PDB file of C-alpha atoms in Angstrom:
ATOM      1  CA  UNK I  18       7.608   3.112 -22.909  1.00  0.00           C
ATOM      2  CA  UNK I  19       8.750   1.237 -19.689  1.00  0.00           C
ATOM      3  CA  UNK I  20       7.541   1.847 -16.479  1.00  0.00           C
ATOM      4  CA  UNK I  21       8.402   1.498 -12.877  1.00  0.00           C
ATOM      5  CA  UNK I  22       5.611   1.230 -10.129  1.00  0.00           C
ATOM      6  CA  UNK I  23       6.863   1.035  -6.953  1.00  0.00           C
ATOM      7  CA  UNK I  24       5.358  -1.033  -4.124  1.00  0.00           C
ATOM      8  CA  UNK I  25       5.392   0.496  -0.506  1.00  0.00           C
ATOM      9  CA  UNK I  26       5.127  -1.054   2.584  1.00  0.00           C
ATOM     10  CA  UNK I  27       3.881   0.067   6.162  1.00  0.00           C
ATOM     11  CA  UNK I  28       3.389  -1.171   9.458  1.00  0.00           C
ATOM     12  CA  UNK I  29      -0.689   0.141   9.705  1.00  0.00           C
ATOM     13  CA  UNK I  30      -0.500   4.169   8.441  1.00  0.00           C
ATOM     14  CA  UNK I  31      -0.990   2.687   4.532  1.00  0.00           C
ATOM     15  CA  UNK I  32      -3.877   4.758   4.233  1.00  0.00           C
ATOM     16  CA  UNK I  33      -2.519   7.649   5.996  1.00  0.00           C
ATOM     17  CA  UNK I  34       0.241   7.602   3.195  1.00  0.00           C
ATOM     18  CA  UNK I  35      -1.602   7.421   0.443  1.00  0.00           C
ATOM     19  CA  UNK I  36      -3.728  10.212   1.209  1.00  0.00           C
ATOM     20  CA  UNK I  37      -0.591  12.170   1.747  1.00  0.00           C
ATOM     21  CA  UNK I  38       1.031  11.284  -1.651  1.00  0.00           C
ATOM     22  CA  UNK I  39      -2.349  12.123  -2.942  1.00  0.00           C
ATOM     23  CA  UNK I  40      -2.129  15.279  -1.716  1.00  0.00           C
ATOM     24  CA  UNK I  41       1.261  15.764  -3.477  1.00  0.00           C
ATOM     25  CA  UNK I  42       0.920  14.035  -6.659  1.00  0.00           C
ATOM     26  CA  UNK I  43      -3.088  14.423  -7.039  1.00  0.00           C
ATOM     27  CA  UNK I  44      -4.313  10.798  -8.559  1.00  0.00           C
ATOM     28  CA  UNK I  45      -7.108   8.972  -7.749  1.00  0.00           C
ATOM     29  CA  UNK I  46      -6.407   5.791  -4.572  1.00  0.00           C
ATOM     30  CA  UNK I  47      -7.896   2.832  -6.471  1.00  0.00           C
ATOM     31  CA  UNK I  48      -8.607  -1.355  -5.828  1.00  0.00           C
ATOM     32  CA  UNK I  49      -8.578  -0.455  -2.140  1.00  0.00           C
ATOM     33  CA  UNK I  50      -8.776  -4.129  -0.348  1.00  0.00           C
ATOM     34  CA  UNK I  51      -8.526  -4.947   3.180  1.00  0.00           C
ATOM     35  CA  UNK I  52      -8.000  -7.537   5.283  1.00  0.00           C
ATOM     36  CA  UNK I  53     -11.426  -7.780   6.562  1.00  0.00           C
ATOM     37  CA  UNK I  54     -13.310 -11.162   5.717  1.00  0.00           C
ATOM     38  CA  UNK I  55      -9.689 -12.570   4.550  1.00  0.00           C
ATOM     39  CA  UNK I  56      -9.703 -15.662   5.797  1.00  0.00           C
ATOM     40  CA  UNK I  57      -6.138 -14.831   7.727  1.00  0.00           C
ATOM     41  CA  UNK I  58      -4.449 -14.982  11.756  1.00  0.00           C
ATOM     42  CA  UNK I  59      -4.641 -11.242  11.888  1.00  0.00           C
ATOM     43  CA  UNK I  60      -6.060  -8.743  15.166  1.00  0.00           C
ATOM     44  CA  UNK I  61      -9.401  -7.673  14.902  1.00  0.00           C
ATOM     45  CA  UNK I  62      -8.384  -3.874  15.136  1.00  0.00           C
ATOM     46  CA  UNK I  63      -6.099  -4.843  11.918  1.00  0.00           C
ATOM     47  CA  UNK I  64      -8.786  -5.797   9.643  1.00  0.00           C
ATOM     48  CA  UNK I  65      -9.829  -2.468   7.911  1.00  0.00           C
ATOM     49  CA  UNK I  66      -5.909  -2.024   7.687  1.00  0.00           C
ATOM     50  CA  UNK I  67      -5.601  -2.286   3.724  1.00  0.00           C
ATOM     51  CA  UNK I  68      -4.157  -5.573   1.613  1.00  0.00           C
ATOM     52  CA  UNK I  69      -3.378  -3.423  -1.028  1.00  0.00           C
ATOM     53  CA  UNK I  70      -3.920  -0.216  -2.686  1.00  0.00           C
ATOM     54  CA  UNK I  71      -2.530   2.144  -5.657  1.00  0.00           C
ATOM     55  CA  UNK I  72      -2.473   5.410  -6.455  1.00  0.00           C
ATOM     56  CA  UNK I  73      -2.771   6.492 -10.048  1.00  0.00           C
ATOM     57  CA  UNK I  74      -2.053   9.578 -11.677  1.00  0.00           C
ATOM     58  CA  UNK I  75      -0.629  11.337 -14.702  1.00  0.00           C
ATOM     59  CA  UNK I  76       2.697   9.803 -14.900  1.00  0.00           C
ATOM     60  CA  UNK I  77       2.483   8.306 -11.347  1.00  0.00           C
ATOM     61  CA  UNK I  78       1.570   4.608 -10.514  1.00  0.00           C
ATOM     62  CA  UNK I  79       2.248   3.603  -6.543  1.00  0.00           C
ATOM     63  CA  UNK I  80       0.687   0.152  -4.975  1.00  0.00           C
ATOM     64  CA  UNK I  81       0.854   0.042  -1.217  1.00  0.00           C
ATOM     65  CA  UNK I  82       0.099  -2.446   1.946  1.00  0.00           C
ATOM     66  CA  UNK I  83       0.106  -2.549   5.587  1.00  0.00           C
ATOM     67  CA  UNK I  84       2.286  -5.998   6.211  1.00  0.00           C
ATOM     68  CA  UNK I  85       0.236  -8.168   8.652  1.00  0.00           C
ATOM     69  CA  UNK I  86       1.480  -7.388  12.191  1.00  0.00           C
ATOM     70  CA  UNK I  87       3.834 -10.497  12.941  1.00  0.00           C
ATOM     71  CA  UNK I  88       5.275  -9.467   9.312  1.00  0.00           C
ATOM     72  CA  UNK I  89       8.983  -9.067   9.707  1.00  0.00           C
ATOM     73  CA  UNK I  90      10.175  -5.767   8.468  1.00  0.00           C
ATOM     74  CA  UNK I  91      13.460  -4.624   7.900  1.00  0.00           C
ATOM     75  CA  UNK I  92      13.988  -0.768   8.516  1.00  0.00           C
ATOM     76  CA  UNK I  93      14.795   1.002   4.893  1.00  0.00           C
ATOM     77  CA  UNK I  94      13.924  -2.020   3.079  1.00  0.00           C
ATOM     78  CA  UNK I  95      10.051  -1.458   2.774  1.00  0.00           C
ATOM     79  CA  UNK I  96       9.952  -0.123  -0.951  1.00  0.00           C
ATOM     80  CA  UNK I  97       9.589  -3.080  -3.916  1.00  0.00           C
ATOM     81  CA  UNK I  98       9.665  -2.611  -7.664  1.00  0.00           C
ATOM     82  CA  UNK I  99       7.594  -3.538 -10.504  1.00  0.00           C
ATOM     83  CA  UNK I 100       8.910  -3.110 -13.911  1.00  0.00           C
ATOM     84  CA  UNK I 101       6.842  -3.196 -17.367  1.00  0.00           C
TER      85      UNK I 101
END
């Protein structure tokens, strides 16, 4: 059976998010990595922003970051996906 796991990006509220979708969708937030002791330019108050997350679920599969701060965003285009 495919799959499609979509990969979200924020600008700092990652965690925020995925405790939100976990309150909708239930799931377990999993492979939680920051940025701290990443050898990387990035603020001090930035580093226990997370490098990537997921939230996993009965039929639900959602990875998520908070782009470094000097990452260039582009409003409505902050949602990637992975297909298996």
């Amino acid at each position: 059976m495919k799959s499609v796991q979509p990969y979200l990006t924020f600008r700092g509220n990652c965690q925020e998010a995925l405790n939100f979708y976990q309150n909708c969708f239930g799931g377990q937030i999993k492979n939680k990595d920051t940025y701290e002791g990443k050898e990387i330019d990035i603020p001090g108050d930035y580093r226990n922003k997370l490098q990537h997350a997921e939230l996993e679920g009965k039929g639900i599969h959602i990875m998520a970051y908070d782009a470094a701060p000097d990452t260039p965003l582009t409003e409505g285009n902050q949602v990637q996906l992975s297909v298996d």
